[in-house]
CSV table of C-alpha atoms in Angstrom, one decimal:
chain,number,residue,atom,x,y,z
A,1038,MET,CA,29.7,2.9,30.6
A,1039,LYS,CA,30.7,-0.1,32.7
A,1040,THR,CA,33.3,0.5,35.4
A,1041,ASN,CA,35.7,-2.1,36.7
A,1042,HIS,CA,35.4,-1.3,40.4
A,1043,PRO,CA,38.0,-3.8,41.8
A,1044,GLN,CA,40.6,-2.6,39.3
A,1045,PHE,CA,39.8,1.1,39.9
A,1046,LYS,CA,40.0,0.5,43.6
A,1047,LYS,CA,43.4,-1.2,43.2
A,1048,LYS,CA,44.8,1.6,41.1
A,1049,PHE,CA,43.6,4.1,43.8
A,1050,ILE,CA,44.8,2.2,46.9
A,1051,THR,CA,48.2,0.9,45.7
A,1052,PRO,CA,49.8,4.4,45.5
A,1053,ILE,CA,48.4,5.2,49.0
A,1054,LYS,CA,50.0,2.0,50.3
A,1055,TYR,CA,53.4,2.9,48.8
A,1056,PHE,CA,53.1,6.5,50.1
A,1057,ALA,CA,52.3,5.1,53.6
A,1058,LEU,CA,55.2,2.8,53.4
A,1059,PHE,CA,57.7,5.5,52.3
A,1060,PHE,CA,56.2,8.0,54.8
A,1061,CYS,CA,56.6,5.6,57.7
A,1062,ALA,CA,60.1,4.5,56.7
A,1063,PHE,CA,61.3,8.1,56.2
A,1064,SER,CA,59.6,9.3,59.4
A,1065,SER,CA,61.2,6.6,61.5
A,1066,LEU,CA,64.6,7.1,60.0
A,1067,TYR,CA,64.4,10.9,60.3
A,1068,LEU,CA,63.2,10.6,63.9
A,1069,ILE,CA,66.2,8.3,64.7
A,1070,TYR,CA,68.5,10.8,62.9
A,1071,ASN,CA,67.2,13.7,65.0
A,1072,ILE,CA,67.4,11.8,68.3
A,1073,TYR,CA,71.0,11.0,67.5
A,1074,HIS,CA,71.8,14.6,66.8
A,1075,LEU,CA,69.8,15.8,69.8
A,1076,GLU,CA,72.3,14.0,72.0
A,1077,ILE,CA,75.2,15.4,70.1
A,1078,PHE,CA,73.8,19.0,70.2
A,1079,HIS,CA,73.0,18.7,73.9
A,1080,ASN,CA,76.5,17.7,74.8
A,1081,ARG,CA,78.0,20.4,72.6
A,1082,TYR,CA,75.7,23.0,74.0
A,1083,ILE,CA,76.7,22.1,77.6
A,1084,THR,CA,80.4,22.0,76.6
A,1085,LYS,CA,80.1,25.5,75.1
A,1086,MET,CA,78.6,26.8,78.4
A,1087,GLN,CA,81.3,25.1,80.3
A,1088,GLY,CA,83.8,27.0,78.0
A,1089,VAL,CA,82.1,30.3,78.8
A,1090,TYR,CA,82.4,29.5,82.6
A,1091,SER,CA,86.0,28.5,82.2
A,1092,TYR,CA,87.1,31.7,80.6
A,1093,THR,CA,85.0,33.7,83.1
A,1094,ARG,CA,86.8,32.0,86.1
A,1095,ARG,CA,90.2,32.7,84.5
A,1096,PHE,CA,89.5,36.4,84.8
A,1097,GLY,CA,89.7,36.1,88.6
A,1098,SER,CA,93.4,35.3,88.2
A,1099,TYR,CA,94.0,38.1,85.8
A,1100,TYR,CA,92.2,40.5,88.2
A,1101,ASN,CA,94.3,39.5,91.2
A,1102,ASN,CA,97.6,39.9,89.3
A,1103,THR,CA,96.8,43.3,87.8
A,1104,SER,CA,98.7,46.2,89.3
A,1105,GLN,CA,97.0,49.4,90.5
A,1106,LYS,CA,97.3,53.0,89.3
A,1107,TYR,CA,96.1,56.2,91.0
A,1108,LYS,CA,93.2,57.8,89.1
A,1109,LEU,CA,91.3,61.0,89.8
A,1110,GLU,CA,87.5,61.0,89.8
A,1111,GLY,CA,86.2,60.9,86.2
A,1112,ASP,CA,85.5,58.8,83.1
A,1113,TYR,CA,88.3,57.1,81.2
A,1114,LYS,CA,88.2,55.0,78.0
A,1115,LYS,CA,90.6,52.6,76.3
A,1116,ASP,CA,89.3,51.0,73.1
A,1117,ASN,CA,85.7,49.9,74.0
A,1118,VAL,CA,86.3,49.6,77.7
A,1119,SER,CA,85.2,52.5,79.9
A,1120,LEU,CA,86.5,53.1,83.4
A,1121,ILE,CA,84.2,55.2,85.7
A,1122,VAL,CA,86.0,56.4,88.9
A,1123,ASN,CA,83.6,57.7,91.5
A,1124,THR,CA,86.3,58.4,94.1
A,1125,ALA,CA,90.0,59.3,93.4
A,1126,SER,CA,92.0,56.3,94.5
A,1127,ASN,CA,94.3,53.4,93.3
A,1128,VAL,CA,92.4,51.4,90.7
A,1129,LYS,CA,93.1,48.3,88.7
A,1130,ILE,CA,93.3,48.9,85.0
A,1131,LEU,CA,91.5,45.9,83.5
A,1132,SER,CA,90.9,47.1,79.9
A,1133,GLU,CA,93.3,44.6,78.4
A,1134,GLY,CA,91.9,41.6,80.3
A,1135,ILE,CA,88.3,42.6,79.6
A,1136,ASP,CA,89.0,43.0,75.9
A,1137,LYS,CA,90.7,39.6,75.8
A,1138,LEU,CA,87.8,38.0,77.7
A,1139,ARG,CA,85.2,39.5,75.2
A,1140,SER,CA,87.3,38.1,72.3
A,1141,GLU,CA,87.3,34.6,73.8
A,1142,LEU,CA,83.6,34.6,74.8
A,1143,ASN,CA,82.5,36.0,71.4
A,1144,GLN,CA,84.2,33.1,69.7
A,1145,ILE,CA,82.1,30.7,71.8
A,1146,THR,CA,78.9,32.6,71.6
A,1147,ASN,CA,79.0,33.8,68.0
A,1148,ASN,CA,79.4,37.5,69.0
A,1149,ASN,CA,76.5,37.5,71.4
A,1150,ILE,CA,78.2,39.1,74.4
A,1151,TRP,CA,76.2,42.2,75.1
A,1152,THR,CA,78.1,43.8,78.0
A,1153,ILE,CA,81.0,42.9,80.3
A,1154,ALA,CA,81.2,44.9,83.6
A,1155,VAL,CA,83.6,44.6,86.5
A,1156,LEU,CA,82.1,46.3,89.6
A,1157,GLU,CA,84.4,47.0,92.5
A,1158,ASN,CA,83.6,46.6,96.2
A,1159,PRO,CA,83.6,49.1,97.8
A,1160,ALA,CA,82.2,51.1,94.9
A,1161,GLY,CA,85.2,53.4,94.1
A,1162,TYR,CA,85.2,52.6,90.4
A,1163,ALA,CA,83.9,50.2,87.7
A,1164,HIS,CA,84.8,49.0,84.2
A,1165,PHE,CA,82.2,48.7,81.4
A,1166,ASP,CA,82.6,47.2,77.9
A,1167,PRO,CA,80.8,48.9,76.4
A,1168,ILE,CA,79.4,51.6,78.7
A,1169,ARG,CA,75.6,51.9,78.4
A,1170,PRO,CA,73.0,54.1,80.1
A,1171,GLU,CA,71.3,51.1,81.6
A,1172,TYR,CA,74.5,50.2,83.6
A,1173,LEU,CA,75.2,53.8,84.5
A,1174,THR,CA,71.7,54.3,85.8
A,1175,LYS,CA,71.8,51.1,87.8
A,1176,PHE,CA,75.3,51.2,89.2
A,1177,ASP,CA,76.2,54.9,89.5
A,1178,LYS,CA,77.0,56.1,93.0
A,1179,TYR,CA,76.3,52.7,94.7
A,1180,GLY,CA,77.8,52.3,98.1
A,1181,GLU,CA,79.3,49.5,100.2
A,1182,ASN,CA,76.1,47.7,101.0
A,1183,SER,CA,74.1,48.6,97.9
A,1184,VAL,CA,73.5,46.8,94.6
A,1185,ILE,CA,76.6,44.7,94.3
A,1186,ARG,CA,75.9,43.0,97.6
A,1187,ARG,CA,72.2,42.6,96.8
A,1188,ILE,CA,73.2,40.8,93.6
A,1189,VAL,CA,75.6,38.5,95.4
A,1190,LYS,CA,73.0,37.7,98.0
A,1191,ARG,CA,70.2,37.3,95.6
A,1192,GLU,CA,72.1,34.9,93.3
A,1193,GLY,CA,73.5,32.9,96.2
A,1194,LEU,CA,77.1,33.8,95.6
A,1195,THR,CA,78.0,34.6,99.2
A,1196,ASN,CA,81.3,32.9,100.2
A,1197,THR,CA,81.8,31.1,97.0
A,1198,TYR,CA,85.5,31.0,97.8
A,1199,GLN,CA,84.6,28.0,100.0
A,1200,SER,CA,83.4,26.1,96.9
A,1201,PHE,CA,86.2,23.6,96.2
A,1202,TYR,CA,84.0,22.1,93.5
A,1203,GLY,CA,80.7,23.2,92.1
A,1204,CYS,CA,79.4,26.6,91.0
A,1205,ASN,CA,81.3,29.6,92.2
A,1206,LEU,CA,79.4,31.7,89.6
A,1207,LYS,CA,75.8,32.0,88.5
A,1208,LEU,CA,73.8,32.2,85.2
A,1209,THR,CA,70.5,34.0,85.6
A,1210,GLU,CA,67.3,33.1,83.9
A,1211,SER,CA,66.4,35.0,80.7
A,1212,TYR,CA,65.0,38.5,81.3
A,1213,ILE,CA,64.4,41.7,79.3
A,1214,GLU,CA,66.8,44.5,80.4
A,1215,ASN,CA,65.2,47.8,81.3
A,1216,GLY,CA,65.9,50.6,78.8
A,1217,SER,CA,67.5,48.5,76.0
A,1218,HIS,CA,64.6,46.0,76.0
A,1219,ILE,CA,67.2,43.4,75.0
A,1220,GLN,CA,66.5,39.8,76.3
A,1221,ILE,CA,69.6,38.7,78.1
A,1222,ARG,CA,71.0,36.2,80.6
A,1223,THR,CA,73.6,37.5,83.0
A,1224,LEU,CA,76.6,35.5,84.2
A,1225,TYR,CA,77.8,36.7,87.6
A,1226,TYR,CA,81.2,35.8,89.0
A,1227,PRO,CA,82.3,37.2,92.4
A,1228,ILE,CA,86.0,37.7,93.0
A,1229,TYR,CA,87.0,37.0,96.6
A,1230,ASN,CA,90.4,37.6,98.2
A,1231,ASN,CA,91.0,36.7,101.9
A,1232,LYS,CA,87.2,36.1,102.3
A,1233,HIS,CA,86.5,39.6,101.1
A,1234,LEU,CA,84.4,40.4,98.0
A,1235,ASP,CA,86.7,42.5,95.9
A,1236,ALA,CA,84.7,42.7,92.7
A,1237,LEU,CA,81.8,41.3,90.8
A,1238,LEU,CA,82.2,40.3,87.1
A,1239,ALA,CA,78.9,40.6,85.2
A,1240,ILE,CA,78.6,39.3,81.7
A,1241,ASP,CA,75.4,39.9,79.7
A,1242,ILE,CA,74.8,37.3,77.1
A,1243,LYS,CA,72.1,37.9,74.5
A,1244,SER,CA,69.4,35.3,74.9
A,1245,LYS,CA,69.2,34.9,71.1
A,1246,TYR,CA,72.6,33.1,71.3
A,1247,PHE,CA,70.9,30.1,72.7
A,1248,SER,CA,68.3,29.9,69.9
A,1249,GLU,CA,70.8,30.9,67.2
A,1250,THR,CA,73.1,28.1,68.3
A,1251,LEU,CA,70.3,25.6,67.8
A,1252,GLN,CA,69.2,27.1,64.5
A,1253,LYS,CA,72.7,27.0,63.1
A,1254,TYR,CA,73.1,23.4,64.1
A,1255,ASN,CA,69.7,22.6,62.4
A,1256,ASN,CA,70.9,24.4,59.3
A,1257,ASN,CA,74.2,22.5,59.2
A,1258,HIS,CA,72.8,19.1,59.9
A,1259,PHE,CA,69.3,19.3,58.4
A,1260,THR,CA,67.6,18.6,61.8
A,1261,ILE,CA,64.5,20.0,63.4
A,1262,LEU,CA,65.5,20.3,67.0
A,1263,ASN,CA,63.7,23.0,69.0
A,1264,MET,CA,63.6,24.6,72.4
A,1265,ASN,CA,59.9,24.6,72.8
A,1266,LYS,CA,58.7,23.4,76.1
A,1267,LYS,CA,55.5,21.9,74.7
A,1268,SER,CA,54.4,19.4,72.1
A,1269,ASN,CA,57.8,17.6,71.9
A,1270,PHE,CA,57.5,13.9,71.2
A,1271,TYR,CA,61.1,13.3,72.4
A,1272,LYS,CA,63.1,15.7,74.5
A,1273,ILE,CA,66.0,16.3,76.9
A,1274,GLU,CA,65.2,18.6,79.8
A,1275,GLU,CA,68.1,19.8,81.9
A,1276,LEU,CA,69.3,22.8,83.8
A,1277,LEU,CA,72.2,24.6,82.4
A,1278,PRO,CA,75.3,24.4,84.6
A,1279,CYS,CA,75.2,26.8,87.5
A,1280,SER,CA,71.5,27.6,86.8
A,1281,GLU,CA,68.7,26.8,89.2
A,1282,LEU,CA,65.4,27.5,87.4
A,1283,HIS,CA,63.8,27.0,84.0
A,1284,PRO,CA,65.8,24.1,82.5
A,1285,ILE,CA,66.5,24.1,78.8
A,1286,ASN,CA,64.2,21.9,76.9
A,1287,ILE,CA,65.6,20.6,73.6
A,1288,GLY,CA,63.3,18.3,71.7
A,1289,ILE,CA,61.7,16.9,68.6
A,1290,ASN,CA,58.2,17.7,67.4
A,1291,LEU,CA,56.3,15.0,65.5
A,1292,LEU,CA,54.4,17.6,63.4
A,1293,SER,CA,57.7,19.0,62.2
A,1294,ILE,CA,58.8,15.6,61.1
A,1295,VAL,CA,55.5,15.1,59.2
A,1296,LYS,CA,56.0,18.5,57.4
A,1297,ILE,CA,59.6,17.6,56.4
A,1298,VAL,CA,58.9,14.0,55.4
A,1299,PHE,CA,55.5,14.4,53.6
A,1300,PHE,CA,56.7,15.9,50.3
A,1301,PRO,CA,59.8,13.7,49.9
A,1302,ALA,CA,57.6,10.6,50.5
A,1303,LEU,CA,55.0,11.9,48.1
A,1304,LEU,CA,57.7,12.7,45.5
A,1305,LEU,CA,59.3,9.2,45.9
A,1306,THR,CA,55.9,7.6,45.5
A,1307,ILE,CA,55.4,9.5,42.2
A,1308,ILE,CA,58.9,8.6,41.0
A,1309,TYR,CA,58.5,5.0,42.1
A,1310,GLY,CA,55.1,4.8,40.4
A,1311,TYR,CA,56.5,6.3,37.2
A,1312,PHE,CA,59.4,3.9,37.0
A,1313,LYS,CA,57.2,0.9,38.0
A,1314,THR,CA,54.8,1.8,35.2
A,1315,CYS,CA,57.7,2.1,32.7
A,1316,LEU,CA,59.1,-1.2,33.9
A,1317,ILE,CA,55.7,-2.9,33.6
A,1318,LYS,CA,55.2,-1.4,30.1
A,1319,LYS,CA,58.6,-2.6,29.1
A,1320,ARG,CA,58.1,-6.0,30.5
A,1321,TYR,CA,54.6,-6.1,28.9
A,1322,HIS,CA,56.1,-5.4,25.5
A,1323,ILE,CA,58.7,-8.1,26.0
A,1324,GLN,CA,56.1,-10.6,27.2
A,1325,ARG,CA,53.0,-9.8,25.2
A,1326,ASP,CA,52.0,-9.8,21.6
A,1327,GLN,CA,50.8,-6.3,20.7
A,1328,MET,CA,48.0,-7.3,18.5
A,1329,THR,CA,46.3,-9.8,20.8
A,1330,ASN,CA,47.7,-9.1,24.2
A,1331,PHE,CA,48.4,-12.8,24.5
A,1332,TYR,CA,51.9,-14.0,25.6
A,1333,ARG,CA,54.5,-14.1,22.9
A,1334,ARG,CA,55.7,-17.5,21.7
A,1335,ASP,CA,59.4,-16.7,22.2
A,1336,TYR,CA,58.6,-15.6,25.8
A,1337,TYR,CA,56.4,-18.4,27.0
A,1338,GLU,CA,57.6,-21.4,25.1
A,1339,LYS,CA,60.7,-21.8,27.3
A,1340,LYS,CA,58.4,-21.9,30.4
A,1341,TRP,CA,56.4,-24.8,28.8
A,1342,LEU,CA,59.6,-26.6,28.0
A,1343,LYS,CA,60.2,-26.9,31.8
A,1344,GLN,CA,56.6,-28.0,32.5
A,1345,HIS,CA,55.5,-31.6,32.7
A,1346,ASP,CA,51.7,-31.6,33.2
A,1347,PHE,CA,49.4,-30.1,30.5
A,1348,ASN,CA,45.8,-29.3,29.7
A,1349,LEU,CA,46.3,-27.8,26.3
A,1350,LEU,CA,44.3,-26.4,23.3
A,1351,ILE,CA,45.6,-25.4,19.9
A,1352,ILE,CA,43.3,-23.0,18.1
A,1353,ASP,CA,43.5,-22.1,14.4
A,1354,ILE,CA,41.4,-19.7,12.5
A,1355,ASP,CA,39.7,-21.4,9.5
A,1356,HIS,CA,40.5,-20.2,6.0
A,1357,PHE,CA,42.4,-17.3,7.3
A,1358,LYS,CA,44.6,-17.1,4.2
A,1359,LYS,CA,41.5,-16.4,2.1
A,1360,VAL,CA,40.6,-13.6,4.4
A,1361,ASN,CA,44.0,-12.0,3.9
A,1362,ASP,CA,44.0,-12.6,0.1
A,1363,ILE,CA,40.5,-11.3,-0.5
A,1364,HIS,CA,40.1,-8.5,2.1
A,1365,GLY,CA,43.7,-7.6,2.8
A,1366,HIS,CA,46.0,-7.9,5.8
A,1367,GLU,CA,44.5,-5.0,7.7
A,1368,ILE,CA,41.1,-6.8,7.8
A,1369,GLY,CA,43.0,-10.0,8.7
A,1370,ASP,CA,44.7,-8.3,11.6
A,1371,THR,CA,41.3,-7.0,12.8
A,1372,VAL,CA,39.9,-10.5,12.6
A,1373,ILE,CA,42.8,-11.8,14.8
A,1374,ARG,CA,42.1,-9.1,17.4
A,1375,HIS,CA,38.4,-10.0,17.6
A,1376,VAL,CA,39.1,-13.7,17.7
A,1377,SER,CA,41.6,-13.2,20.6
A,1378,LYS,CA,39.1,-11.1,22.5
A,1379,ARG,CA,36.5,-13.9,22.2
A,1380,ILE,CA,39.0,-16.5,23.3
A,1381,ASN,CA,40.0,-14.3,26.3
A,1382,ASN,CA,36.3,-14.0,27.3
A,1383,CYS,CA,36.1,-17.8,27.5
A,1384,ILE,CA,39.1,-18.4,29.7
A,1385,ARG,CA,40.1,-17.6,33.3
A,1386,SER,CA,42.6,-15.1,34.4
A,1387,GLU,CA,45.0,-17.8,35.6
A,1388,ASP,CA,44.9,-19.6,32.2
A,1389,ILE,CA,47.8,-19.0,29.8
A,1390,ALA,CA,47.0,-17.8,26.3
A,1391,VAL,CA,49.9,-17.6,23.7
A,1392,ARG,CA,49.9,-16.4,20.1
A,1393,TRP,CA,51.8,-19.2,18.6
A,1394,GLY,CA,51.8,-18.1,15.0
A,1395,GLY,CA,50.0,-15.8,12.6
A,1396,GLU,CA,46.4,-17.1,13.2
A,1397,GLU,CA,47.3,-19.9,15.6
A,1398,PHE,CA,46.9,-19.8,19.4
A,1399,ILE,CA,47.8,-22.2,22.3
A,1400,ILE,CA,45.9,-22.1,25.6
A,1401,THR,CA,46.9,-24.1,28.7
A,1402,PHE,CA,44.7,-24.6,31.7
A,1403,LYS,CA,45.4,-25.5,35.3
A,1404,ASP,CA,43.5,-28.2,37.2
A,1405,MET,CA,41.3,-29.3,34.4
A,1406,THR,CA,40.0,-32.8,33.4
A,1407,ASN,CA,39.7,-34.1,29.9
A,1408,GLU,CA,35.9,-33.6,30.1
A,1409,GLN,CA,36.3,-30.0,31.3
A,1410,LEU,CA,38.8,-29.3,28.5
A,1411,TYR,CA,36.2,-30.6,26.0
A,1412,ILE,CA,33.6,-28.2,27.4
A,1413,LYS,CA,36.1,-25.3,27.2
A,1414,ALA,CA,36.9,-26.1,23.6
A,1415,GLU,CA,33.2,-26.2,22.7
A,1416,LYS,CA,32.6,-22.8,24.4
A,1417,ILE,CA,35.4,-21.2,22.5
A,1418,CYS,CA,34.3,-22.7,19.2
A,1419,VAL,CA,30.7,-21.6,19.7
A,1420,SER,CA,31.7,-18.1,20.9
A,1421,ILE,CA,33.7,-17.3,17.8
A,1422,ALA,CA,31.2,-18.7,15.4
A,1423,SER,CA,28.2,-17.1,17.2
A,1424,SER,CA,28.3,-13.8,15.3
A,1425,PRO,CA,30.1,-12.4,12.2
A,1426,ILE,CA,33.4,-10.4,12.6
A,1427,LEU,CA,33.4,-7.4,10.2
A,1428,GLU,CA,30.5,-9.1,8.4
A,1429,LEU,CA,32.6,-12.2,7.8
A,1430,ASP,CA,31.7,-15.6,9.1
A,1431,ILE,CA,34.8,-16.6,11.1
A,1432,THR,CA,35.2,-20.0,12.6
A,1433,VAL,CA,38.1,-21.9,14.3
A,1434,SER,CA,39.3,-25.4,14.5
A,1435,ILE,CA,40.6,-26.8,17.9
A,1436,GLY,CA,42.7,-29.7,18.9
A,1437,GLY,CA,43.5,-30.5,22.5
A,1438,THR,CA,44.8,-33.0,25.0
A,1439,THR,CA,45.6,-33.6,28.7
A,1440,ALA,CA,48.8,-35.2,29.7
A,1441,THR,CA,51.0,-35.7,32.8
A,1442,ASN,CA,54.7,-36.5,33.2
A,1443,THR,CA,55.5,-35.7,29.7
A,1444,HIS,CA,57.4,-33.1,27.6
A,1445,PHE,CA,55.8,-30.1,25.9
A,1446,ASN,CA,57.0,-31.1,22.4
A,1447,ASP,CA,55.2,-34.5,22.8
A,1448,VAL,CA,52.0,-32.8,24.0
A,1449,TYR,CA,52.1,-30.3,21.2
A,1450,LYS,CA,52.4,-33.1,18.6
A,1451,VAL,CA,49.3,-34.9,20.0
A,1452,ALA,CA,47.3,-31.7,20.1
A,1453,ASP,CA,48.4,-30.7,16.6
A,1454,LYS,CA,47.2,-34.1,15.2
A,1455,ALA,CA,43.9,-33.5,16.9
A,1456,LEU,CA,43.7,-30.0,15.3
A,1457,TYR,CA,44.5,-31.5,11.9
A,1458,PHE,CA,41.7,-34.0,12.4
A,1459,SER,CA,39.2,-31.1,13.2
A,1460,LYS,CA,40.3,-29.3,10.0
A,1461,SER,CA,40.2,-32.4,7.7
A,1462,ASN,CA,36.8,-33.3,9.2
A,1463,GLY,CA,35.1,-30.0,8.1
A,1464,ARG,CA,36.5,-27.3,10.4
A,1465,ASN,CA,34.6,-25.2,12.9
A,1466,GLN,CA,34.9,-28.1,15.4
A,1467,TYR,CA,37.1,-29.4,18.2
A,1468,THR,CA,38.9,-32.7,18.9
A,1469,ILE,CA,40.1,-33.6,22.4
A,1470,VAL,CA,42.3,-36.8,22.7
């Protein structure tokens, strides 16, 4: 079996070219789309953290304006806020403010506030929302110079009352809390009055809030932003406000884009190929004669009517009426098919073959002299007569001409007269004028 390698290669390579085109176009557009949303998400993310800081700072005003009540040593609870009094004294009842602070922060962080604690200095009492063993173990019975001052010193929060602008609070890096094994980041806010550290507000935020915020944004906007520090093609790397180490890294990974774009590009290639095939078939049926695969007369004649230079042959099957009358129309149709194949084998791919009537064909050629047209007519005539078709001796008569600066109808009349001469002169011959 003979294989048409160029045609096979074209059928194989063309879909790959379309896929590559769709893939590159989709990848570029999707990358631009993600870069655009990366900037938006980054700004929103920073704005949310600024919102957390803003509500945290407001608590200082609430603390300073809250009256005191005398409480004996012991544990007290209002709603979810626990008050641990280590030494009987006047204490600030902060339950209402802490509850309000949690409510506001949960709205910003999607309910990812783990614990809010207000630690007094000196350590007469402390508030916890909620109270947990990890805090009790860590902060129980601490003294004037114990853990609260170590935190303030460690986080660089000494004398923050002098900060007219800048960070008077501190967000720690992510860490796993002992006991609960929850990964958190703690926001510390020292409350000073008259240069004295009165209390330390500690807010534990679950670290998953930061990843959940990104995931929610991705889900809502069909983006693929990530917080991986490696393998990002495009990224924004920036410290969170009031954080000193380990900047957040929000970026776009090329492999993720490939995974997202691959199947849509493949699907579009298949859909495009299907509709293109359907369009080609439809156009083919409009343009082509189904029996011979030559152009239809009603399709191509209007093109010739606009043309002015011609190298034209009219080909007519000899005694075709007898073939139909004696052997039937089915045999006649088969004869037409075989004749058209032999004609097609004698002409070039750029030559135009039209089924003009039942057994009549017109062929036009580009860039051909009268002598070359004569040779072409001879070749067609000999090819068809060279061997029987369905055990029938089939021949054709041909008339042709070359002309410039003329109308198709005039050329056709000249070639038709030449064809008539071939038929009246014995058939199975060609006449070029």
